[in-house]
Short mmCIF file of N, CA and C in Angstrom, two decimals:
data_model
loop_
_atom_site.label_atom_id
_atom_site.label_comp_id
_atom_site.label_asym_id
_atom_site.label_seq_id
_atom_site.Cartn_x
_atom_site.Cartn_y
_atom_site.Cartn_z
N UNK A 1 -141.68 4.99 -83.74
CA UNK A 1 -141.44 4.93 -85.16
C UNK A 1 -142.48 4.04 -85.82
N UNK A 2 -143.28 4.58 -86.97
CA UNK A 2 -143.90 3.64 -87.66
C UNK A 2 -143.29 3.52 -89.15
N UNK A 3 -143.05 2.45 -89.75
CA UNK A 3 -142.40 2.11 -90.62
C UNK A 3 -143.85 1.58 -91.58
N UNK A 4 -144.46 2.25 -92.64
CA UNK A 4 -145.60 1.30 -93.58
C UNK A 4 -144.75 0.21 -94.23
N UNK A 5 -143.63 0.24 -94.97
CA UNK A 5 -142.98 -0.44 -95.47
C UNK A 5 -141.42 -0.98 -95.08
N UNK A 6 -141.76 -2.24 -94.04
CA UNK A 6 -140.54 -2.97 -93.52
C UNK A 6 -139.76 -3.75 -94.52
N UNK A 7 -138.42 -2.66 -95.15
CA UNK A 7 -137.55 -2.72 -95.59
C UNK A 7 -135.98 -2.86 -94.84
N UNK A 8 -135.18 -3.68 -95.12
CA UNK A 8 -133.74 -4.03 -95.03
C UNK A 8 -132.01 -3.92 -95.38
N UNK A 9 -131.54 -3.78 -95.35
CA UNK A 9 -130.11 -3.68 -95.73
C UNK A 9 -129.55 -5.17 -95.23
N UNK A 10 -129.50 -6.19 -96.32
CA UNK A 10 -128.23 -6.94 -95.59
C UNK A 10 -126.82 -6.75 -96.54
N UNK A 11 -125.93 -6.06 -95.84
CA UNK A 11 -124.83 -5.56 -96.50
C UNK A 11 -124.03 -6.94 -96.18
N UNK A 12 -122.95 -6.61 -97.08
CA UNK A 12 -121.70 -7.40 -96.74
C UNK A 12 -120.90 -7.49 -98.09
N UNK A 13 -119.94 -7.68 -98.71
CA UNK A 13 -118.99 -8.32 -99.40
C UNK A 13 -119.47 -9.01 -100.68
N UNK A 14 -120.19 -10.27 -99.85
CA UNK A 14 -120.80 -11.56 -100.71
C UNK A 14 -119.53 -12.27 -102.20
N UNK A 15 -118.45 -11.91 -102.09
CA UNK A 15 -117.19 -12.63 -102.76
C UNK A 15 -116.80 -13.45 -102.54
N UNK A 16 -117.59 -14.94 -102.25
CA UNK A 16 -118.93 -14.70 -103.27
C UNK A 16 -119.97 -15.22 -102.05
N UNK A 17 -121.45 -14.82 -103.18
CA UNK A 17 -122.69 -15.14 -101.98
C UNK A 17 -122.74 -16.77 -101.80
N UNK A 18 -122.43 -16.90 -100.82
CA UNK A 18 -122.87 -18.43 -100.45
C UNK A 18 -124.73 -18.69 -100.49
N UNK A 19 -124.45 -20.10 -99.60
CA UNK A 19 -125.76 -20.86 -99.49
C UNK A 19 -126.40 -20.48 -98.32
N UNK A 20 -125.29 -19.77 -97.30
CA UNK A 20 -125.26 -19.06 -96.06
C UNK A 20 -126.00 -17.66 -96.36
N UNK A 21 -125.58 -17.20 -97.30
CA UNK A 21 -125.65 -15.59 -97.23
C UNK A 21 -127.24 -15.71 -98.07
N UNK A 22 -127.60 -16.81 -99.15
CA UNK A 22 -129.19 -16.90 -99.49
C UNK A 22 -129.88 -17.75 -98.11
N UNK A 23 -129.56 -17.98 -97.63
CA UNK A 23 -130.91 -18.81 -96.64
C UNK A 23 -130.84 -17.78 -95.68
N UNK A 24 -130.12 -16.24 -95.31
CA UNK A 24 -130.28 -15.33 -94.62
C UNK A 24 -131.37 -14.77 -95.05
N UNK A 25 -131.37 -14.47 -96.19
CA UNK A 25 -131.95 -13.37 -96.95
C UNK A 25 -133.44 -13.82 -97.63
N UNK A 26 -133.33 -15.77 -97.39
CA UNK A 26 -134.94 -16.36 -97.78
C UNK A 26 -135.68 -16.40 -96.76
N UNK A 27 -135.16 -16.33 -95.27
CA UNK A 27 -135.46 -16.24 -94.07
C UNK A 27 -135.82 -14.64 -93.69
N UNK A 28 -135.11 -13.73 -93.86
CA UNK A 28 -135.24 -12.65 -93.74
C UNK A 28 -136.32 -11.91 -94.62
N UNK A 29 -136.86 -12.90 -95.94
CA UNK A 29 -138.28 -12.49 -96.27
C UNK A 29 -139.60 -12.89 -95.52
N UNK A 30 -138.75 -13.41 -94.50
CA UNK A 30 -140.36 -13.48 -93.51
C UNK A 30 -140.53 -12.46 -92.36
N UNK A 31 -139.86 -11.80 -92.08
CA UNK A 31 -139.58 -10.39 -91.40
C UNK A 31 -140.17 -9.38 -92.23
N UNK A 32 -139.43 -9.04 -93.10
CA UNK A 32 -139.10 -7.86 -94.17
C UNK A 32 -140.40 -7.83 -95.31
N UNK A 33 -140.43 -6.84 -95.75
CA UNK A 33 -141.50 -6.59 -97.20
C UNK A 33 -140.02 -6.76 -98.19
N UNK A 34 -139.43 -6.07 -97.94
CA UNK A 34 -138.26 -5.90 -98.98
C UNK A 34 -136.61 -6.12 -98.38
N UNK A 35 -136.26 -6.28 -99.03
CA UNK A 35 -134.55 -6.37 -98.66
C UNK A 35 -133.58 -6.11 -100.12
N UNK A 36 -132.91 -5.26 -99.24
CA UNK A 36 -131.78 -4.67 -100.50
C UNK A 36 -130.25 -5.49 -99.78
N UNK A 37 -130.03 -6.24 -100.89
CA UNK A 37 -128.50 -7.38 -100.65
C UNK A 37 -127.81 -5.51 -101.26
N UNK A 38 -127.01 -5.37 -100.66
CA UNK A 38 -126.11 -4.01 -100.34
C UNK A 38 -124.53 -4.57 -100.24
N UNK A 39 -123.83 -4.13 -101.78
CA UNK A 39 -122.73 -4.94 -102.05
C UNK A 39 -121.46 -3.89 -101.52
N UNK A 40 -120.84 -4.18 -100.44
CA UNK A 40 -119.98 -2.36 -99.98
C UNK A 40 -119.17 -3.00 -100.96
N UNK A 41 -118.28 -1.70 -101.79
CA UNK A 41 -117.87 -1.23 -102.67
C UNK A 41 -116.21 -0.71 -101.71
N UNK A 42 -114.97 -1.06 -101.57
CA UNK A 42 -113.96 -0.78 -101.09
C UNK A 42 -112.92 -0.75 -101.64
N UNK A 43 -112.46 0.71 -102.46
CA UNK A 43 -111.81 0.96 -103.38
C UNK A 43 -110.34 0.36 -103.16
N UNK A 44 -109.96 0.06 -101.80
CA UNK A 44 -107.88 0.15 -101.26
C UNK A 44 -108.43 -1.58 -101.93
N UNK A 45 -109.50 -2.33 -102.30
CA UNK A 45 -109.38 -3.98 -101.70
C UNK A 45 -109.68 -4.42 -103.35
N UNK A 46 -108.65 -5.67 -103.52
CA UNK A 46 -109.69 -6.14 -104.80
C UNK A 46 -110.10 -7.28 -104.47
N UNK A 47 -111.37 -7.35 -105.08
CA UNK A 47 -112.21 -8.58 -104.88
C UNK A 47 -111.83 -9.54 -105.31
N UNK A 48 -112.20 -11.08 -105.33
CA UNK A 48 -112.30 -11.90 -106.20
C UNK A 48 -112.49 -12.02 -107.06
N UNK A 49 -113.69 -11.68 -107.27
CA UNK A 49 -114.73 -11.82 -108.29
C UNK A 49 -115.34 -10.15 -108.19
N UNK A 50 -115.15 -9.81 -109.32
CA UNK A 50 -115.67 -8.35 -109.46
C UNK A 50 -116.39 -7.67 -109.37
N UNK A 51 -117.00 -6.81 -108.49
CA UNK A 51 -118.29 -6.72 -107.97
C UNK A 51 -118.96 -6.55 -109.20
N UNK A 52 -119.31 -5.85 -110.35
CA UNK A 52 -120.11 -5.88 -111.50
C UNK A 52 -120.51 -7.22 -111.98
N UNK A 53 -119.54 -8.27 -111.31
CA UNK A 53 -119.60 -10.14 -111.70
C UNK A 53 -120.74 -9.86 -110.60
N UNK A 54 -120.58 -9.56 -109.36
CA UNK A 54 -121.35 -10.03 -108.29
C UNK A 54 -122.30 -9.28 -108.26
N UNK A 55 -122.66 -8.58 -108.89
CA UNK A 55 -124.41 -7.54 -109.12
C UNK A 55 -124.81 -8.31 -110.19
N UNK A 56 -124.48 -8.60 -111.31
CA UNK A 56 -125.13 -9.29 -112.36
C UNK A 56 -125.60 -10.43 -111.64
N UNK A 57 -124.98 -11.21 -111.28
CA UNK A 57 -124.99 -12.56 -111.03
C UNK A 57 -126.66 -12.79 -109.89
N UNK A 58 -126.32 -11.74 -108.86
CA UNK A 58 -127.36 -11.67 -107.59
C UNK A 58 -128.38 -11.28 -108.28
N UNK A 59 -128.38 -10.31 -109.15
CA UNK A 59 -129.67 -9.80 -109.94
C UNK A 59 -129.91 -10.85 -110.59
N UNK A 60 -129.76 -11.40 -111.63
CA UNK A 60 -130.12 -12.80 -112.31
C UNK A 60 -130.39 -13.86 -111.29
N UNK A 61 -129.68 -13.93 -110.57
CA UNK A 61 -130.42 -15.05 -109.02
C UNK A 61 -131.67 -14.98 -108.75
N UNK A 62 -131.70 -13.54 -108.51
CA UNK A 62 -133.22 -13.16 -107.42
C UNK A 62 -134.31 -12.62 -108.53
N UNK A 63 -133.94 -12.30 -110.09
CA UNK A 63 -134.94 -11.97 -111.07
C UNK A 63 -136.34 -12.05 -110.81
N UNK A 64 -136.87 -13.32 -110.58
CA UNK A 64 -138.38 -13.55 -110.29
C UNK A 64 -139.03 -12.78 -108.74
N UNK A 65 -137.90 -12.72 -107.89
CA UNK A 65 -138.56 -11.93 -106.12
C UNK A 65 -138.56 -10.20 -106.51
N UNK A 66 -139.51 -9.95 -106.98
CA UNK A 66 -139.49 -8.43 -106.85
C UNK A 66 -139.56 -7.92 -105.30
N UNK A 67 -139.16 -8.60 -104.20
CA UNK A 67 -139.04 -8.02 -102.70
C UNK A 67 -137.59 -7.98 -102.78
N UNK A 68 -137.01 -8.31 -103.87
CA UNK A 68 -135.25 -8.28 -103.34
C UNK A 68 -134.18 -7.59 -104.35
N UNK A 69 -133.70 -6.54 -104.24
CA UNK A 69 -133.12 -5.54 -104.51
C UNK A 69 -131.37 -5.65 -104.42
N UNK A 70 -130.41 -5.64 -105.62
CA UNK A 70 -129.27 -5.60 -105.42
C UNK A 70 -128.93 -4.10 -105.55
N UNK A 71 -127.69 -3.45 -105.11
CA UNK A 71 -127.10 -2.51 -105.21
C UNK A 71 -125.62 -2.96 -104.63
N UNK A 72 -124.85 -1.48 -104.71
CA UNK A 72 -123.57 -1.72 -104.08
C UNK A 72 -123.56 0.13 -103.85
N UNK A 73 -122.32 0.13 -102.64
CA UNK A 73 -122.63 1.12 -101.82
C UNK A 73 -121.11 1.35 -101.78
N UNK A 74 -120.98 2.84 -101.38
CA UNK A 74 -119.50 3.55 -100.32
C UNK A 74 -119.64 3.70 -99.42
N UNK A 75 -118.37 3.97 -98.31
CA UNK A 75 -118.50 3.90 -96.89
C UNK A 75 -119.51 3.14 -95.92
N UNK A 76 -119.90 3.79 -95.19
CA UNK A 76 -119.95 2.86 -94.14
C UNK A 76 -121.85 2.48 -94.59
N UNK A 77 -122.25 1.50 -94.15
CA UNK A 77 -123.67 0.95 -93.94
C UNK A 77 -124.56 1.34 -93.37
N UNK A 78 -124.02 2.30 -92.07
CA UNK A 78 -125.31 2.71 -91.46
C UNK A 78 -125.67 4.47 -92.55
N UNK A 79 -124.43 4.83 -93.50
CA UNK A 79 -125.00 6.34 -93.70
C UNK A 79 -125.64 5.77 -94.74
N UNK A 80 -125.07 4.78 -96.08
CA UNK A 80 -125.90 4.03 -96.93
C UNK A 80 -127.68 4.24 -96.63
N UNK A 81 -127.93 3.08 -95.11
CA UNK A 81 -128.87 2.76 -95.01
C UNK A 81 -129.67 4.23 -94.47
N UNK A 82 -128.90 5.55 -93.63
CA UNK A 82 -130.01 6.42 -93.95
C UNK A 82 -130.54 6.98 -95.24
N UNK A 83 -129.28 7.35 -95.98
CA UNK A 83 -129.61 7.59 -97.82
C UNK A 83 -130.44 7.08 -98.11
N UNK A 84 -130.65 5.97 -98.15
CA UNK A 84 -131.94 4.97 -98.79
C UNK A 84 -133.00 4.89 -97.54
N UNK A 85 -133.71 5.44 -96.58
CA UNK A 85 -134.85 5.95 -95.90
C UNK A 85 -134.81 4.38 -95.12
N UNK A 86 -133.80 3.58 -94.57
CA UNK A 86 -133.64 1.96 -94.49
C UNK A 86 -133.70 2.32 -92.87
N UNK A 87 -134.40 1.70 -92.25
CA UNK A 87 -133.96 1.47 -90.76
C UNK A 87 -133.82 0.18 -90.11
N UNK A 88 -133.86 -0.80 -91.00
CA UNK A 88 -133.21 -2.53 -90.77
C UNK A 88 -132.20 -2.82 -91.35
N UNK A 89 -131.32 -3.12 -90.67
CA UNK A 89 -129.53 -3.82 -90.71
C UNK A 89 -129.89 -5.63 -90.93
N UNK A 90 -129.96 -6.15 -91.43
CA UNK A 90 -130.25 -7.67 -91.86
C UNK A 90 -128.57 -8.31 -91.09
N UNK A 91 -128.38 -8.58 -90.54
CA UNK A 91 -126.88 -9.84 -90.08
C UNK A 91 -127.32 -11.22 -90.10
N UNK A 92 -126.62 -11.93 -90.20
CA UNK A 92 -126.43 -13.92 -90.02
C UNK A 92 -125.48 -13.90 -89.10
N UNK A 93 -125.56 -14.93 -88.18
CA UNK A 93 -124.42 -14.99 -87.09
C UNK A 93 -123.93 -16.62 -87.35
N UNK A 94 -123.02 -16.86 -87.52
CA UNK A 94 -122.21 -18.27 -87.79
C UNK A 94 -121.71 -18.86 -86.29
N UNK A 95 -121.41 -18.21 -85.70
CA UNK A 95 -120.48 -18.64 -84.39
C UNK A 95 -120.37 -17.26 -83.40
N UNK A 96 -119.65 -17.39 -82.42
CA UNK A 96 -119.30 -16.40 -80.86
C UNK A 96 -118.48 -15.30 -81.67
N UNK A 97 -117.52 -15.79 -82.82
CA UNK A 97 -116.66 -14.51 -82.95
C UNK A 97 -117.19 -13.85 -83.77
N UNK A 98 -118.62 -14.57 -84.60
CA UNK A 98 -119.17 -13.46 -85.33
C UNK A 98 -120.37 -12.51 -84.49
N UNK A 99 -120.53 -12.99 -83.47
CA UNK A 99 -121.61 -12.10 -82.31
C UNK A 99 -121.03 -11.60 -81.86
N UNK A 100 -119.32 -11.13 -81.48
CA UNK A 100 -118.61 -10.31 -80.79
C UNK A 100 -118.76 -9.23 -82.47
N UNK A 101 -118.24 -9.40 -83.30
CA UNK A 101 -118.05 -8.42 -84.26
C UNK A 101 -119.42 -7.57 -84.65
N UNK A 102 -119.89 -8.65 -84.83
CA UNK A 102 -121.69 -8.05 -84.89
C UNK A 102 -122.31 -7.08 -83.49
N UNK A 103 -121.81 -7.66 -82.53
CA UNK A 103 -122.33 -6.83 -81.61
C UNK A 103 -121.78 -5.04 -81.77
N UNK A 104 -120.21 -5.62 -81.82
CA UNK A 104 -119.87 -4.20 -81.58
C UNK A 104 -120.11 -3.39 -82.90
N UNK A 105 -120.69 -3.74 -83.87
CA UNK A 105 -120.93 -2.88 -85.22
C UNK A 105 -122.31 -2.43 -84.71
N UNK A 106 -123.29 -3.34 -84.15
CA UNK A 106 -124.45 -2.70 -84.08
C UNK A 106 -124.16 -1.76 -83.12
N UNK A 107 -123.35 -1.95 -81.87
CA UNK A 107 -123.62 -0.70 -80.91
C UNK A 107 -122.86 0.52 -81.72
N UNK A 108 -121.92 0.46 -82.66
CA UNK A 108 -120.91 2.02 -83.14
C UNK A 108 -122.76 2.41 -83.86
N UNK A 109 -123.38 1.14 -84.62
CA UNK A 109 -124.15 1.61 -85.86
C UNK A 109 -125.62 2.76 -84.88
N UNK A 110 -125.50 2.16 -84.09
CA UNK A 110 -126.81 3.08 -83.40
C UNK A 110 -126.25 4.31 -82.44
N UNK A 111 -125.08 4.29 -82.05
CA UNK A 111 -124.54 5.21 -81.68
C UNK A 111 -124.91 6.39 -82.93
N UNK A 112 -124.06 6.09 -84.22
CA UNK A 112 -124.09 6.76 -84.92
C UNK A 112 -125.47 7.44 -85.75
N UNK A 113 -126.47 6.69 -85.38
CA UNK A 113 -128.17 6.97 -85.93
C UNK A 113 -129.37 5.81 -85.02
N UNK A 114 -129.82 6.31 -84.16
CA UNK A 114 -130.36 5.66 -83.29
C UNK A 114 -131.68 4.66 -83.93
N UNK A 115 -132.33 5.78 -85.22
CA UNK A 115 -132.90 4.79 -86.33
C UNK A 115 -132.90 3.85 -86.81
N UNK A 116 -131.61 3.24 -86.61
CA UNK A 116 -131.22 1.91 -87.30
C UNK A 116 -131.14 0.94 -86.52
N UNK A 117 -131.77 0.06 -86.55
CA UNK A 117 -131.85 -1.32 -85.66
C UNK A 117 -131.08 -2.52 -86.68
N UNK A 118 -130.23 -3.04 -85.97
CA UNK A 118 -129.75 -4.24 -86.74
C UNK A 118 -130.43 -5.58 -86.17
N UNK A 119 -130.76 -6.32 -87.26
CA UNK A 119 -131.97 -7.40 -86.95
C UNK A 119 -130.81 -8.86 -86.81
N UNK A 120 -130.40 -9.90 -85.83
CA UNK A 120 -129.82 -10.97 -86.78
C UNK A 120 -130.51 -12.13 -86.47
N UNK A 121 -130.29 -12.70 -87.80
CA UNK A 121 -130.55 -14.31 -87.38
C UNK A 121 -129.45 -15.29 -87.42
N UNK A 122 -129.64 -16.61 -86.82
CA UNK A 122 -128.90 -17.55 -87.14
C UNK A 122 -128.53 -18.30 -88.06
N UNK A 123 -127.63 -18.55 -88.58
CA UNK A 123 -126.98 -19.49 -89.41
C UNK A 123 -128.21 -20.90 -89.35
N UNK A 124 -128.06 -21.49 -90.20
CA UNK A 124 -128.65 -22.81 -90.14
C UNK A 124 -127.23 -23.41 -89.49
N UNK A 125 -127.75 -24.50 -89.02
CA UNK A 125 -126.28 -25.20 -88.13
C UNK A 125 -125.48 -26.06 -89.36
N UNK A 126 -126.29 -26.13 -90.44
CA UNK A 126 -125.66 -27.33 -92.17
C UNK A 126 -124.99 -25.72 -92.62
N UNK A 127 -124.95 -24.82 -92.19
CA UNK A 127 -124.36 -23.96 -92.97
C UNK A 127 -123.32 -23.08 -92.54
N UNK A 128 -123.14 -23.01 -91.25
CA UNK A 128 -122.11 -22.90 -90.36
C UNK A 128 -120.63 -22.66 -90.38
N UNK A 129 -120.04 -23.25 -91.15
CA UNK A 129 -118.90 -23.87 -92.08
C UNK A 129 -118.59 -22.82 -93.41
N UNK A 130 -120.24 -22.35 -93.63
CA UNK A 130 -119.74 -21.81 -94.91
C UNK A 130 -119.50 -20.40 -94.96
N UNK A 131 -118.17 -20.11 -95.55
CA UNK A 131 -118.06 -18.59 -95.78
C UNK A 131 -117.18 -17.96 -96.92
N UNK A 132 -117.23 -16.90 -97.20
CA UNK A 132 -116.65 -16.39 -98.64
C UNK A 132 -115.54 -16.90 -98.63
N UNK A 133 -114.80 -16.92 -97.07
CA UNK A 133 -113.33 -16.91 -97.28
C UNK A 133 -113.02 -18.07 -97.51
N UNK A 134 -113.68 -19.16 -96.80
CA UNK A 134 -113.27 -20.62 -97.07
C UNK A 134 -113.37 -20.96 -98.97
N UNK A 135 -115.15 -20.39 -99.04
CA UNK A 135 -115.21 -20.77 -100.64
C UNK A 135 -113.85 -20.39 -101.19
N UNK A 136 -112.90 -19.17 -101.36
CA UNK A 136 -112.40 -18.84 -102.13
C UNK A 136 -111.09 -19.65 -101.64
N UNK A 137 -110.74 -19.89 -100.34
CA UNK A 137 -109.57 -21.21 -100.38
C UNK A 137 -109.49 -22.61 -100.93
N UNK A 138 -111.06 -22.64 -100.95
CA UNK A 138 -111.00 -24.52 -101.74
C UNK A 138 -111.37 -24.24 -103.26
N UNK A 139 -111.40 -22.77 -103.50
CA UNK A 139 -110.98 -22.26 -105.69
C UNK A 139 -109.99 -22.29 -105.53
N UNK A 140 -109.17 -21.76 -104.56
CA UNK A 140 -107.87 -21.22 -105.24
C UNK A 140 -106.78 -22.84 -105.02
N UNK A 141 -107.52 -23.75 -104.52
CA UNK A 141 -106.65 -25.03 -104.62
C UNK A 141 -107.54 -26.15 -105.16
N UNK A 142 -108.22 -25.50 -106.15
CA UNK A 142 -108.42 -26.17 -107.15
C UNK A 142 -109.86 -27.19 -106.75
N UNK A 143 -110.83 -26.73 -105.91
CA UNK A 143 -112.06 -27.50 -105.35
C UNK A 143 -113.44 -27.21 -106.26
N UNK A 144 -114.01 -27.88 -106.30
CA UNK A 144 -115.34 -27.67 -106.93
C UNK A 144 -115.99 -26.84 -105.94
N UNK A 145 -116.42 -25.68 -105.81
CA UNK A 145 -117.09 -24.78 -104.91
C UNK A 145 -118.54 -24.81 -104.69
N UNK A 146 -119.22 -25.29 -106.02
CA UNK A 146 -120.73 -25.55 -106.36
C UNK A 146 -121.59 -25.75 -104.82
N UNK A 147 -120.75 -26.55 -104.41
CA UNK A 147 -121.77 -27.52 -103.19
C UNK A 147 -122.07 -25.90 -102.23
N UNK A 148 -121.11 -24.93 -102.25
CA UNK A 148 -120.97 -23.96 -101.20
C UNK A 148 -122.01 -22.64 -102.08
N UNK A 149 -122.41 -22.85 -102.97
CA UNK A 149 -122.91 -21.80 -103.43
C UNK A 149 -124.56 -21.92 -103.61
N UNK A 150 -125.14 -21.18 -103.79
CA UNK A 150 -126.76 -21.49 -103.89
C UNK A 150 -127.10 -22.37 -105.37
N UNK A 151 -127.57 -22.83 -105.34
CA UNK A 151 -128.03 -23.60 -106.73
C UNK A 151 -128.58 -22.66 -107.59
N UNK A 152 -128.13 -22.82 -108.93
CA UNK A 152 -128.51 -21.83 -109.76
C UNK A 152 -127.79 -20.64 -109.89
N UNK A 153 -127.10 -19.77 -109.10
CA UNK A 153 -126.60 -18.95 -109.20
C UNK A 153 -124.90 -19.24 -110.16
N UNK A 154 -124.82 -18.40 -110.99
CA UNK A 154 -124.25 -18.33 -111.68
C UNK A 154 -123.07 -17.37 -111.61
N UNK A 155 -121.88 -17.38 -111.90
CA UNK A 155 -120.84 -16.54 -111.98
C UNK A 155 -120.51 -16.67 -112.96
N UNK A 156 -120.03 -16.01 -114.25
CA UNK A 156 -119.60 -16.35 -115.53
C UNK A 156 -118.20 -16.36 -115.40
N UNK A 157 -117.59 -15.23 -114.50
CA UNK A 157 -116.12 -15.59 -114.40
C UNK A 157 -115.27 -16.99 -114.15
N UNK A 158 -116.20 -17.73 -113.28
CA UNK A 158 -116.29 -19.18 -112.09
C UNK A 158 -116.64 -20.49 -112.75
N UNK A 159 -117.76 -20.54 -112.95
CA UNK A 159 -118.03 -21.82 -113.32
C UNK A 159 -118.39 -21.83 -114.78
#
């Protein structure tokens, strides 16, 4: 396979994007030409924060990096990422139970299109700790979340 233009998918949720989920994706511009933050879209679930909150917000984040691309997607990630001509899966790994989950998504994901390689990196070890779900337990009891979120990034619903 020759790829002229090494492009990415790092999918996920991001409700909301941490400091975790940008130092993936500032790291992952040293791999990548481009990366599309790929917001899955899951009609049975409601979000937190509304994904149209969470496309504005990532787009106004990343405004100045023309290498970094928001969208939001249906079903699953690996048919996404053939639709869009993508053959890099972008992951962050936090801990063991996120390399068991990660593992077994990459093996269904190449089962299902052998094209697609999922790339991961590590967590910074200061960032470890951080994840959507925690952020949204220390909002919903009343915590200043700021410290957990990237600087600058904005939610209008939130802060």
């Amino acid at each position: 396979m020759n790829y002229e233009l090494k492009s990415a998918i790092f999918p996920g949720s991001f409700d909301p994007f941490t400091r975790g989920h940008a130092d993936i994706v500032e790291r992952g511009l040293r791999l990548f030409d481009h990366i599309t933050i790929a917001i899955g879209v899951n009609e049975q679930k409601q979000g937190w924060i509304p994904v149209a909150e969470r496309v504005r917000a990532l787009r106004e984040y990343y405004s100045d990096e023309p290498r970094i691309a928001v969208e939001t997607y249906n079903g699953l990630t690996v048919d996404y990422a053939r639709q869009q001509g993508i053959h890099f899966l972008l992951r962050g790994l936090r801990t063991h139970k996120d390399y068991e989950y990660e593992l077994g998504m990459a093996d269904v994901n190449r089962q299902l299109d052998s094209d697609i390689e999922t790339v991961v990196l590590f967590t910074e070890a200061n960032l470890a700790n951080v994840s959507s779900s925690v952020v949204r337990e220390l909002a919903h009891f009343g915590h200043d979340i700021r410290p957990w979120l990237p600087e600058n990034l904005k939610y209008d619903l939130l802060l």
